[in-house]
Amino acid sequence: MKIAQVSPLYESVPPKLYGGTERIISFLTEELVRLGHEVTLFASGDSQTKAKLKAISEKSLRLDKNCIDPYVYNILEQEELINTLDEFDIIHNSNDYFNFPIFRRMQTPSLTTLHGRLDIPDLLPLYQEYTDIPLVSISNFQRKPLERLNLNWIKTIYHGLPLDLYKPNYMPGKYLAFLGRISPEKRVDRAIEIAKALGIPIKIAAKIDTADKEYYEQEIKHLVDH
């Protein structure tokens, strides 16, 4: 099949540092190529892939200090997608809801995997409008905030990882680790509580977005006192 993989542009595929969504997109893209499909990856120009790379921005937007308005590149990605629709049998979108107006009006089949939280109140009117868009959830629980809407859920597909990516270590470790992002929904506070309850050190490797700096300063920073 000829498949378009549409990625967010904030991180490269795979990401250099943080970027769970982009890492999953990379795993999926490379496996589809290995299986013999013709895959085009819409992503930032610093991405690395065996698929055909359609570079929308020169580099990932979050790490580009010269990028003031990232929405410009989302529009450019939409335009590039429109211009190449006839090249694909199916479009797999991982860039959230940005492409919904295009998908509603095109003939090429599409599928959108939603990677983020759906309990944000602003999302309700948007999904009330786009109940026809085929969606994939990454867990059954993810759907709950919008369960009263008759959305076009196709399936829940859990993130697939290479079987040899991690190897179990059956020996006791010396510390607990938290990897990811400092934000309320990631619950680093619970990880710290668990570490304190067990008397085990915890190492936290996580980015702090501008929107979450106040949360870190007020809710998390004082917890790391042991």
JSON list of N, CA, C and O in Angstrom, two decimals, residues 67-94:
[
{"chain": "A", "resi": 67, "resn": "CYS", "atom": "N", "xyz": [11.80, 29.75, 15.68]},
{"chain": "A", "resi": 67, "resn": "CYS", "atom": "CA", "xyz": [10.39, 29.53, 15.34]},
{"chain": "A", "resi": 67, "resn": "CYS", "atom": "C", "xyz": [9.50, 30.29, 16.33]},
{"chain": "A", "resi": 67, "resn": "CYS", "atom": "O", "xyz": [9.44, 29.94, 17.50]},
{"chain": "A", "resi": 68, "resn": "ILE", "atom": "N", "xyz": [8.80, 31.30, 15.82]},
{"chain": "A", "resi": 68, "resn": "ILE", "atom": "CA", "xyz": [7.92, 32.10, 16.66]},
{"chain": "A", "resi": 68, "resn": "ILE", "atom": "C", "xyz": [6.48, 31.62, 16.58]},
{"chain": "A", "resi": 68, "resn": "ILE", "atom": "O", "xyz": [5.74, 31.59, 17.57]},
{"chain": "A", "resi": 69, "resn": "ASP", "atom": "N", "xyz": [6.05, 31.24, 15.38]},
{"chain": "A", "resi": 69, "resn": "ASP", "atom": "CA", "xyz": [4.66, 30.84, 15.16]},
{"chain": "A", "resi": 69, "resn": "ASP", "atom": "C", "xyz": [4.61, 29.44, 14.56]},
{"chain": "A", "resi": 69, "resn": "ASP", "atom": "O", "xyz": [4.66, 29.27, 13.34]},
{"chain": "A", "resi": 70, "resn": "PRO", "atom": "N", "xyz": [4.49, 28.41, 15.39]},
{"chain": "A", "resi": 70, "resn": "PRO", "atom": "CA", "xyz": [4.51, 27.04, 14.88]},
{"chain": "A", "resi": 70, "resn": "PRO", "atom": "C", "xyz": [3.30, 26.69, 14.03]},
{"chain": "A", "resi": 70, "resn": "PRO", "atom": "O", "xyz": [3.34, 25.75, 13.23]},
{"chain": "A", "resi": 71, "resn": "TYR", "atom": "N", "xyz": [2.20, 27.44, 14.18]},
{"chain": "A", "resi": 71, "resn": "TYR", "atom": "CA", "xyz": [0.99, 27.12, 13.42]},
{"chain": "A", "resi": 71, "resn": "TYR", "atom": "C", "xyz": [1.19, 27.32, 11.92]},
{"chain": "A", "resi": 71, "resn": "TYR", "atom": "O", "xyz": [0.48, 26.73, 11.11]},
{"chain": "A", "resi": 72, "resn": "VAL", "atom": "N", "xyz": [2.15, 28.15, 11.56]},
{"chain": "A", "resi": 72, "resn": "VAL", "atom": "CA", "xyz": [2.48, 28.33, 10.14]},
{"chain": "A", "resi": 72, "resn": "VAL", "atom": "C", "xyz": [2.80, 26.99, 9.49]},
{"chain": "A", "resi": 72, "resn": "VAL", "atom": "O", "xyz": [2.33, 26.67, 8.39]},
{"chain": "A", "resi": 73, "resn": "TYR", "atom": "N", "xyz": [3.55, 26.18, 10.19]},
{"chain": "A", "resi": 73, "resn": "TYR", "atom": "CA", "xyz": [4.01, 24.91, 9.61]},
{"chain": "A", "resi": 73, "resn": "TYR", "atom": "C", "xyz": [2.90, 23.85, 9.61]},
{"chain": "A", "resi": 73, "resn": "TYR", "atom": "O", "xyz": [2.90, 22.95, 8.78]},
{"chain": "A", "resi": 74, "resn": "ASN", "atom": "N", "xyz": [1.96, 23.97, 10.55]},
{"chain": "A", "resi": 74, "resn": "ASN", "atom": "CA", "xyz": [0.80, 23.09, 10.49]},
{"chain": "A", "resi": 74, "resn": "ASN", "atom": "C", "xyz": [-0.03, 23.37, 9.24]},
{"chain": "A", "resi": 74, "resn": "ASN", "atom": "O", "xyz": [-0.53, 22.45, 8.59]},
{"chain": "A", "resi": 75, "resn": "ILE", "atom": "N", "xyz": [-0.16, 24.65, 8.87]},
{"chain": "A", "resi": 75, "resn": "ILE", "atom": "CA", "xyz": [-0.87, 25.01, 7.65]},
{"chain": "A", "resi": 75, "resn": "ILE", "atom": "C", "xyz": [-0.12, 24.50, 6.43]},
{"chain": "A", "resi": 75, "resn": "ILE", "atom": "O", "xyz": [-0.72, 23.96, 5.48]},
{"chain": "A", "resi": 76, "resn": "LEU", "atom": "N", "xyz": [1.19, 24.64, 6.44]},
{"chain": "A", "resi": 76, "resn": "LEU", "atom": "CA", "xyz": [1.99, 24.16, 5.31]},
{"chain": "A", "resi": 76, "resn": "LEU", "atom": "C", "xyz": [1.91, 22.64, 5.18]},
{"chain": "A", "resi": 76, "resn": "LEU", "atom": "O", "xyz": [1.89, 22.11, 4.06]},
{"chain": "A", "resi": 77, "resn": "GLU", "atom": "N", "xyz": [1.84, 21.94, 6.29]},
{"chain": "A", "resi": 77, "resn": "GLU", "atom": "CA", "xyz": [1.69, 20.49, 6.24]},
{"chain": "A", "resi": 77, "resn": "GLU", "atom": "C", "xyz": [0.35, 20.11, 5.63]},
{"chain": "A", "resi": 77, "resn": "GLU", "atom": "O", "xyz": [0.27, 19.18, 4.81]},
{"chain": "A", "resi": 78, "resn": "GLN", "atom": "N", "xyz": [-0.70, 20.84, 5.99]},
{"chain": "A", "resi": 78, "resn": "GLN", "atom": "CA", "xyz": [-2.00, 20.59, 5.40]},
{"chain": "A", "resi": 78, "resn": "GLN", "atom": "C", "xyz": [-1.98, 20.81, 3.89]},
{"chain": "A", "resi": 78, "resn": "GLN", "atom": "O", "xyz": [-2.53, 20.01, 3.13]},
{"chain": "A", "resi": 79, "resn": "GLU", "atom": "N", "xyz": [-1.34, 21.89, 3.47]},
{"chain": "A", "resi": 79, "resn": "GLU", "atom": "CA", "xyz": [-1.28, 22.19, 2.03]},
{"chain": "A", "resi": 79, "resn": "GLU", "atom": "C", "xyz": [-0.51, 21.11, 1.27]},
{"chain": "A", "resi": 79, "resn": "GLU", "atom": "O", "xyz": [-0.91, 20.68, 0.18]},
{"chain": "A", "resi": 80, "resn": "GLU", "atom": "N", "xyz": [0.60, 20.67, 1.84]},
{"chain": "A", "resi": 80, "resn": "GLU", "atom": "CA", "xyz": [1.39, 19.63, 1.20]},
{"chain": "A", "resi": 80, "resn": "GLU", "atom": "C", "xyz": [0.60, 18.33, 1.12]},
{"chain": "A", "resi": 80, "resn": "GLU", "atom": "O", "xyz": [0.68, 17.59, 0.12]},
{"chain": "A", "resi": 81, "resn": "LEU", "atom": "N", "xyz": [-0.18, 18.05, 2.13]},
{"chain": "A", "resi": 81, "resn": "LEU", "atom": "CA", "xyz": [-1.02, 16.84, 2.13]},
{"chain": "A", "resi": 81, "resn": "LEU", "atom": "C", "xyz": [-2.09, 16.94, 1.04]},
{"chain": "A", "resi": 81, "resn": "LEU", "atom": "O", "xyz": [-2.32, 15.98, 0.30]},
{"chain": "A", "resi": 82, "resn": "ILE", "atom": "N", "xyz": [-2.73, 18.08, 0.94]},
{"chain": "A", "resi": 82, "resn": "ILE", "atom": "CA", "xyz": [-3.75, 18.28, -0.09]},
{"chain": "A", "resi": 82, "resn": "ILE", "atom": "C", "xyz": [-3.17, 18.10, -1.49]},
{"chain": "A", "resi": 82, "resn": "ILE", "atom": "O", "xyz": [-3.78, 17.49, -2.37]},
{"chain": "A", "resi": 83, "resn": "ASN", "atom": "N", "xyz": [-1.97, 18.61, -1.69]},
{"chain": "A", "resi": 83, "resn": "ASN", "atom": "CA", "xyz": [-1.34, 18.56, -3.01]},
{"chain": "A", "resi": 83, "resn": "ASN", "atom": "C", "xyz": [-0.90, 17.17, -3.42]},
{"chain": "A", "resi": 83, "resn": "ASN", "atom": "O", "xyz": [-0.62, 16.94, -4.60]},
{"chain": "A", "resi": 84, "resn": "THR", "atom": "N", "xyz": [-0.84, 16.25, -2.48]},
{"chain": "A", "resi": 84, "resn": "THR", "atom": "CA", "xyz": [-0.33, 14.90, -2.79]},
{"chain": "A", "resi": 84, "resn": "THR", "atom": "C", "xyz": [-1.34, 13.80, -2.48]},
{"chain": "A", "resi": 84, "resn": "THR", "atom": "O", "xyz": [-0.97, 12.63, -2.44]},
{"chain": "A", "resi": 85, "resn": "LEU", "atom": "N", "xyz": [-2.59, 14.15, -2.26]},
{"chain": "A", "resi": 85, "resn": "LEU", "atom": "CA", "xyz": [-3.60, 13.16, -1.88]},
{"chain": "A", "resi": 85, "resn": "LEU", "atom": "C", "xyz": [-3.68, 11.99, -2.84]},
{"chain": "A", "resi": 85, "resn": "LEU", "atom": "O", "xyz": [-3.87, 10.83, -2.44]},
{"chain": "A", "resi": 86, "resn": "ASP", "atom": "N", "xyz": [-3.56, 12.26, -4.12]},
{"chain": "A", "resi": 86, "resn": "ASP", "atom": "CA", "xyz": [-3.71, 11.22, -5.14]},
{"chain": "A", "resi": 86, "resn": "ASP", "atom": "C", "xyz": [-2.60, 10.18, -5.10]},
{"chain": "A", "resi": 86, "resn": "ASP", "atom": "O", "xyz": [-2.70, 9.14, -5.75]},
{"chain": "A", "resi": 87, "resn": "GLU", "atom": "N", "xyz": [-1.56, 10.44, -4.34]},
{"chain": "A", "resi": 87, "resn": "GLU", "atom": "CA", "xyz": [-0.41, 9.52, -4.28]},
{"chain": "A", "resi": 87, "resn": "GLU", "atom": "C", "xyz": [-0.62, 8.39, -3.28]},
{"chain": "A", "resi": 87, "resn": "GLU", "atom": "O", "xyz": [0.18, 7.45, -3.26]},
{"chain": "A", "resi": 88, "resn": "PHE", "atom": "N", "xyz": [-1.68, 8.46, -2.46]},
{"chain": "A", "resi": 88, "resn": "PHE", "atom": "CA", "xyz": [-1.80, 7.53, -1.34]},
{"chain": "A", "resi": 88, "resn": "PHE", "atom": "C", "xyz": [-3.08, 6.72, -1.38]},
{"chain": "A", "resi": 88, "resn": "PHE", "atom": "O", "xyz": [-4.11, 7.17, -1.86]},
{"chain": "A", "resi": 89, "resn": "ASP", "atom": "N", "xyz": [-2.97, 5.49, -0.85]},
{"chain": "A", "resi": 89, "resn": "ASP", "atom": "CA", "xyz": [-4.14, 4.64, -0.66]},
{"chain": "A", "resi": 89, "resn": "ASP", "atom": "C", "xyz": [-4.84, 4.97, 0.66]},
{"chain": "A", "resi": 89, "resn": "ASP", "atom": "O", "xyz": [-6.06, 4.80, 0.78]},
{"chain": "A", "resi": 90, "resn": "ILE", "atom": "N", "xyz": [-4.07, 5.40, 1.64]},
{"chain": "A", "resi": 90, "resn": "ILE", "atom": "CA", "xyz": [-4.63, 5.73, 2.94]},
{"chain": "A", "resi": 90, "resn": "ILE", "atom": "C", "xyz": [-3.71, 6.73, 3.64]},
{"chain": "A", "resi": 90, "resn": "ILE", "atom": "O", "xyz": [-2.49, 6.72, 3.41]},
{"chain": "A", "resi": 91, "resn": "ILE", "atom": "N", "xyz": [-4.30, 7.56, 4.48]},
{"chain": "A", "resi": 91, "resn": "ILE", "atom": "CA", "xyz": [-3.54, 8.54, 5.26]},
{"chain": "A", "resi": 91, "resn": "ILE", "atom": "C", "xyz": [-3.73, 8.23, 6.73]},
{"chain": "A", "resi": 91, "resn": "ILE", "atom": "O", "xyz": [-4.85, 8.16, 7.23]},
{"chain": "A", "resi": 92, "resn": "HIS", "atom": "N", "xyz": [-2.61, 8.02, 7.42]},
{"chain": "A", "resi": 92, "resn": "HIS", "atom": "CA", "xyz": [-2.65, 7.83, 8.87]},
{"chain": "A", "resi": 92, "resn": "HIS", "atom": "C", "xyz": [-2.15, 9.10, 9.53]},
{"chain": "A", "resi": 92, "resn": "HIS", "atom": "O", "xyz": [-0.98, 9.46, 9.42]},
{"chain": "A", "resi": 93, "resn": "ASN", "atom": "N", "xyz": [-3.05, 9.77, 10.22]},
{"chain": "A", "resi": 93, "resn": "ASN", "atom": "CA", "xyz": [-2.76, 11.07, 10.82]},
{"chain": "A", "resi": 93, "resn": "ASN", "atom": "C", "xyz": [-2.50, 10.92, 12.31]},
{"chain": "A", "resi": 93, "resn": "ASN", "atom": "O", "xyz": [-3.31, 10.34, 13.04]},
{"chain": "A", "resi": 94, "resn": "SER", "atom": "N", "xyz": [-1.37, 11.46, 12.77]},
{"chain": "A", "resi": 94, "resn": "SER", "atom": "CA", "xyz": [-1.07, 11.50, 14.21]},
{"chain": "A", "resi": 94, "resn": "SER", "atom": "C", "xyz": [-0.92, 12.94, 14.69]},
{"chain": "A", "resi": 94, "resn": "SER", "atom": "O", "xyz": [-0.46, 13.17, 15.81]}
]
